[in-house]
CSV table of C-alpha atoms in Angstrom, one decimal:
chain,number,residue,atom,x,y,z
W,397,MET,CA,-9.0,-13.9,-41.4
W,398,LYS,CA,-11.7,-16.5,-42.0
W,399,TYR,CA,-15.1,-14.7,-42.3
W,400,ILE,CA,-16.5,-11.2,-42.7
W,401,ASP,CA,-19.7,-9.8,-41.1
W,402,PHE,CA,-20.2,-6.4,-42.6
W,403,HIS,CA,-23.2,-5.1,-40.6
W,404,VAL,CA,-23.9,-5.9,-37.0
W,405,HIS,CA,-25.2,-3.8,-34.0
W,406,ILE,CA,-22.9,-5.0,-31.3
W,407,ASP,CA,-24.2,-2.5,-28.7
W,408,HIS,CA,-27.7,-4.0,-28.9
W,409,TYR,CA,-26.6,-7.4,-27.5
W,410,ASP,CA,-26.8,-7.9,-23.8
W,411,ASP,CA,-23.4,-9.6,-23.8
W,412,ALA,CA,-21.7,-7.1,-26.2
W,413,ASP,CA,-18.2,-7.8,-24.7
W,414,LYS,CA,-18.6,-11.5,-25.3
W,415,ILE,CA,-19.7,-10.9,-28.9
W,416,LEU,CA,-16.6,-8.7,-29.4
W,417,ASN,CA,-14.2,-11.2,-27.9
W,418,LYS,CA,-15.7,-14.0,-30.1
W,419,CYS,CA,-15.2,-11.9,-33.2
W,420,GLU,CA,-11.6,-11.2,-32.3
W,421,GLU,CA,-10.9,-14.8,-31.2
W,422,ASN,CA,-12.4,-16.2,-34.5
W,423,GLN,CA,-10.8,-13.5,-36.6
W,424,ILE,CA,-14.1,-12.3,-38.1
W,425,LEU,CA,-13.7,-8.9,-39.7
W,426,THR,CA,-16.8,-7.2,-38.2
W,427,LEU,CA,-18.3,-3.9,-39.0
W,428,PHE,CA,-20.0,-2.5,-35.9
W,429,VAL,CA,-22.6,0.0,-37.2
W,430,THR,CA,-23.9,2.6,-34.8
W,431,ASN,CA,-27.3,4.3,-34.8
W,432,LEU,CA,-26.1,7.7,-33.3
W,433,PRO,CA,-22.9,9.7,-33.4
W,434,GLU,CA,-23.1,9.7,-29.6
W,435,ILE,CA,-22.8,5.9,-29.7
W,436,PHE,CA,-19.7,6.1,-32.0
W,437,GLU,CA,-18.1,8.7,-29.7
W,438,LYS,CA,-18.8,6.5,-26.6
W,439,HIS,CA,-17.2,3.4,-28.1
W,440,TYR,CA,-14.4,4.7,-30.3
W,441,LYS,CA,-11.5,4.7,-27.9
W,442,TYR,CA,-12.3,1.2,-26.6
W,443,TYR,CA,-12.9,-0.4,-30.0
W,444,ARG,CA,-10.0,1.2,-31.9
W,445,GLN,CA,-7.6,-1.3,-30.1
W,446,PHE,CA,-9.1,-4.3,-31.7
W,447,LYS,CA,-7.7,-5.9,-34.8
W,448,TYR,CA,-10.8,-7.3,-36.5
W,449,THR,CA,-13.6,-5.1,-35.4
W,450,ARG,CA,-14.3,-1.8,-37.2
W,451,LEU,CA,-16.6,1.0,-35.9
W,452,ALA,CA,-18.9,2.8,-38.3
W,453,LEU,CA,-20.3,6.3,-37.6
W,454,GLY,CA,-24.1,6.3,-38.0
W,455,TYR,CA,-27.4,8.0,-37.6
W,456,HIS,CA,-30.4,5.7,-38.2
W,457,PRO,CA,-33.4,7.3,-40.0
W,458,ASP,CA,-35.8,5.6,-37.6
W,459,LEU,CA,-34.5,7.9,-34.8
W,460,ILE,CA,-35.6,11.1,-36.6
W,461,SER,CA,-39.2,10.5,-35.3
W,462,TYR,CA,-38.0,10.7,-31.7
W,463,ASP,CA,-37.4,14.1,-30.1
W,464,GLU,CA,-34.8,12.7,-27.7
W,465,TYR,CA,-32.5,11.7,-30.6
W,466,PRO,CA,-31.9,14.8,-32.7
W,467,PHE,CA,-29.2,14.6,-35.4
W,468,ASN,CA,-26.1,16.2,-33.8
W,469,GLU,CA,-24.5,17.5,-37.0
W,470,ASN,CA,-21.5,19.0,-35.3
W,471,LEU,CA,-20.7,15.8,-33.4
W,472,PHE,CA,-21.2,13.7,-36.5
W,473,ASN,CA,-18.8,15.8,-38.6
W,474,SER,CA,-16.2,15.9,-35.8
W,475,GLN,CA,-16.1,12.1,-35.7
W,476,LEU,CA,-15.7,11.6,-39.5
W,477,LEU,CA,-12.0,11.7,-39.5
W,478,LEU,CA,-11.9,8.8,-37.1
W,479,THR,CA,-13.3,6.1,-39.4
W,480,LYS,CA,-13.6,5.2,-43.1
W,481,TYR,CA,-17.1,3.7,-42.5
W,482,ILE,CA,-20.5,5.5,-42.3
W,483,GLY,CA,-23.4,3.4,-41.1
W,484,GLU,CA,-26.1,2.8,-40.4
W,485,VAL,CA,-27.6,5.8,-42.3
W,486,GLY,CA,-30.2,6.2,-45.0
W,487,LEU,CA,-33.9,6.8,-45.5
W,488,ASP,CA,-37.0,4.9,-44.2
W,489,PHE,CA,-40.4,5.7,-45.7
W,490,SER,CA,-42.3,2.9,-43.9
W,491,LYS,CA,-45.7,3.9,-42.3
W,492,HIS,CA,-44.3,5.1,-38.9
W,493,ASN,CA,-41.5,7.1,-40.5
W,494,LEU,CA,-43.2,8.6,-43.5
W,495,PRO,CA,-44.4,11.8,-41.7
W,496,TYR,CA,-40.7,12.6,-41.2
W,497,LYS,CA,-39.8,12.1,-44.9
W,498,GLU,CA,-38.5,15.6,-45.6
W,499,LYS,CA,-36.5,15.8,-42.4
W,500,GLN,CA,-34.9,12.4,-43.2
W,501,ILE,CA,-33.9,13.6,-46.6
W,502,GLU,CA,-32.4,16.8,-45.2
W,503,VAL,CA,-30.3,14.9,-42.7
W,504,PHE,CA,-29.3,12.2,-45.2
W,505,LYS,CA,-28.1,14.7,-47.7
W,506,LYS,CA,-25.9,16.4,-45.1
W,507,ILE,CA,-24.4,13.0,-44.2
W,508,VAL,CA,-23.9,12.0,-47.8
W,509,PHE,CA,-22.4,15.3,-48.8
W,510,MET,CA,-19.8,15.2,-46.0
W,511,GLY,CA,-19.1,11.5,-46.4
W,512,SER,CA,-18.6,11.7,-50.2
W,513,MET,CA,-16.2,14.6,-49.8
W,514,MET,CA,-14.0,12.3,-47.7
W,515,ASP,CA,-14.5,9.1,-49.7
W,516,LYS,CA,-16.2,7.1,-46.9
W,517,ILE,CA,-17.8,3.7,-47.3
W,518,PHE,CA,-21.5,3.8,-46.6
W,519,SER,CA,-23.7,1.1,-45.1
W,520,ILE,CA,-27.2,2.2,-46.3
W,521,HIS,CA,-30.7,1.6,-45.0
W,522,SER,CA,-33.3,2.2,-47.7
W,523,ARG,CA,-36.6,0.6,-46.7
W,524,LYS,CA,-39.4,1.8,-49.0
W,525,ALA,CA,-37.1,4.7,-50.1
W,526,GLU,CA,-34.8,2.9,-52.4
W,527,LYS,CA,-35.3,5.3,-55.4
W,528,GLU,CA,-34.7,8.4,-53.3
W,529,VAL,CA,-31.6,6.9,-51.7
W,530,VAL,CA,-30.1,6.1,-55.1
W,531,GLU,CA,-30.8,9.6,-56.4
W,532,ILE,CA,-29.1,11.2,-53.5
W,533,LEU,CA,-26.0,8.9,-53.7
W,534,GLU,CA,-25.7,9.6,-57.4
W,535,LYS,CA,-26.2,13.3,-57.0
W,536,TYR,CA,-23.4,13.6,-54.5
W,537,ASP,CA,-21.2,11.2,-56.5
W,538,VAL,CA,-20.8,8.6,-53.8
W,539,LYS,CA,-18.2,6.0,-54.9
W,540,LYS,CA,-18.6,3.4,-52.2
W,541,ALA,CA,-21.9,2.2,-50.8
W,542,ILE,CA,-23.4,-1.0,-49.6
W,543,PHE,CA,-27.2,-1.5,-49.6
W,544,HIS,CA,-27.9,-3.3,-46.3
W,545,TRP,CA,-30.8,-5.8,-46.4
W,546,TYR,CA,-32.2,-4.5,-49.7
W,547,THR,CA,-36.0,-5.1,-50.0
W,548,GLY,CA,-36.8,-2.8,-52.9
W,549,PRO,CA,-37.8,-3.2,-56.5
W,550,LEU,CA,-36.0,-5.7,-58.6
W,551,LYS,CA,-35.8,-3.2,-61.5
W,552,LEU,CA,-33.7,-0.8,-59.4
W,553,ILE,CA,-31.0,-3.4,-58.8
W,554,ASP,CA,-29.4,-2.8,-62.2
W,555,LYS,CA,-29.1,0.9,-61.5
W,556,ILE,CA,-27.5,0.3,-58.2
W,557,LEU,CA,-25.0,-2.1,-59.8
W,558,GLU,CA,-24.3,0.3,-62.6
W,559,LEU,CA,-23.3,2.9,-60.0
W,560,GLY,CA,-20.7,0.4,-58.6
W,561,TYR,CA,-22.4,-0.3,-55.3
W,562,TYR,CA,-22.7,-3.5,-53.3
W,563,PHE,CA,-25.4,-5.4,-51.3
W,564,SER,CA,-24.9,-6.8,-47.8
W,565,ILE,CA,-27.2,-9.9,-47.5
W,566,ASN,CA,-28.3,-11.7,-44.4
W,567,ILE,CA,-30.1,-14.9,-43.4
W,568,GLY,CA,-33.5,-13.0,-43.2
W,569,MET,CA,-33.5,-12.6,-46.9
W,570,LEU,CA,-33.6,-16.4,-47.4
W,571,LYS,CA,-36.8,-16.6,-45.5
W,572,SER,CA,-39.1,-14.7,-48.0
W,573,MET,CA,-39.9,-15.1,-51.6
W,574,ASN,CA,-39.1,-11.5,-52.3
W,575,GLY,CA,-35.8,-11.8,-50.6
W,576,ARG,CA,-34.8,-14.9,-52.6
W,577,LYS,CA,-35.8,-13.2,-55.8
W,578,ILE,CA,-33.5,-10.3,-54.9
W,579,LEU,CA,-30.6,-12.7,-54.0
W,580,GLN,CA,-31.0,-14.4,-57.4
W,581,ARG,CA,-30.6,-11.0,-59.2
W,582,LEU,CA,-27.3,-10.1,-57.4
W,583,PRO,CA,-24.0,-11.0,-59.0
W,584,LEU,CA,-21.7,-12.8,-56.7
W,585,ASP,CA,-19.0,-10.1,-57.1
W,586,ARG,CA,-21.3,-7.5,-55.5
W,587,ILE,CA,-22.4,-9.3,-52.4
W,588,ILE,CA,-21.1,-9.1,-48.8
W,589,ILE,CA,-22.4,-11.1,-45.9
W,590,GLU,CA,-23.9,-9.5,-42.8
W,591,SER,CA,-25.6,-11.0,-39.7
W,592,ASP,CA,-27.4,-7.8,-38.9
W,593,GLY,CA,-27.5,-9.2,-35.4
W,594,PRO,CA,-29.4,-9.0,-33.2
W,595,PHE,CA,-32.2,-8.0,-35.6
W,596,THR,CA,-32.2,-11.3,-37.5
W,597,LYS,CA,-32.8,-14.8,-36.3
W,598,TYR,CA,-31.0,-18.0,-37.2
W,599,LEU,CA,-32.3,-21.4,-36.1
W,600,ASP,CA,-35.1,-19.6,-34.2
W,601,ARG,CA,-32.7,-17.6,-32.0
W,602,VAL,CA,-31.0,-14.2,-32.3
W,603,SER,CA,-28.2,-14.2,-34.9
W,604,ARG,CA,-24.7,-13.8,-33.5
W,605,PRO,CA,-21.6,-12.9,-35.4
W,606,GLU,CA,-19.7,-16.0,-34.2
W,607,GLU,CA,-22.3,-18.1,-36.1
W,608,ILE,CA,-21.4,-16.4,-39.4
W,609,ALA,CA,-19.8,-19.6,-40.7
W,610,ARG,CA,-23.2,-21.3,-40.6
W,611,ILE,CA,-24.8,-18.4,-42.4
W,612,TYR,CA,-22.1,-18.6,-45.1
W,613,SER,CA,-23.0,-22.3,-45.5
W,614,GLU,CA,-26.7,-21.4,-46.0
W,615,PHE,CA,-25.8,-19.0,-48.8
W,616,GLU,CA,-23.4,-21.5,-50.4
W,617,SER,CA,-26.3,-23.9,-50.6
W,618,PHE,CA,-28.5,-21.2,-52.1
W,619,TYR,CA,-26.0,-20.2,-54.7
W,620,GLU,CA,-24.7,-23.8,-55.2
W,621,ILE,CA,-21.1,-22.8,-54.6
W,622,ASN,CA,-18.5,-23.9,-52.1
W,623,ASN,CA,-16.1,-20.9,-52.0
W,624,LEU,CA,-18.2,-18.0,-50.7
W,625,GLU,CA,-15.6,-17.1,-48.1
W,626,GLU,CA,-13.0,-16.3,-50.8
W,627,ILE,CA,-15.6,-14.5,-52.9
W,628,ILE,CA,-16.6,-12.2,-50.0
W,629,TYR,CA,-13.0,-11.6,-49.1
W,630,GLU,CA,-12.2,-10.4,-52.6
W,631,ASN,CA,-15.4,-8.3,-52.7
W,632,VAL,CA,-14.5,-6.5,-49.5
W,633,ARG,CA,-10.9,-6.1,-50.7
W,634,SER,CA,-12.1,-4.4,-53.9
W,635,LEU,CA,-14.4,-2.2,-51.9
W,636,LEU,CA,-11.5,-1.0,-49.7
W,637,LYS,CA,-9.2,-0.2,-52.5
W,638,ASP,CA,-8.4,3.5,-52.9
């Protein structure tokens, strides 16, 4: 295994099969996060055969605002035994989603309760709701969580680290002053690399997991190190320990 991409939406690419094959061919350990339990159910039997691609069970908070995507709690719970990963899940209190704040919290608490009981690994969305996410994770004694593309307050980072959680970082964070400040605050033993493709861009085009080596190089330059691949591997290995 050479590289790890711990948050990517493979189903959102037009050439998803090509993406998948490239991940397998290049031995990239890839976490395919889903936005609905129905998507997980649809892809599970096909993806379980692959060596390097893992499928995460998710329900994205953005979808609560759409009537056509209700949270199917029974389906979600029935799929939990099929994976050790839950993602993408969380809270989003940005302007469009703020009217659905209470509904988001209700759903997220259900997901966290069930996932924590089964010691799952969470890939967490927390835009403008970082404090509330941390409070819920702590309340339900979640042991393994990764804050995906964290954009929240610098002062909350220490609390997240104190709880033993990780941060998955992507190329988009290098493009803003706030992102770079956050990156500078993160200890190297708590970061994991993600592409978050196709929702990030690299070299003015949509990021693709097979370009992950270049993304690693960008972060090696930022942190002034040359062994990021080994660091990320050890971080993920620590996260996966029972």
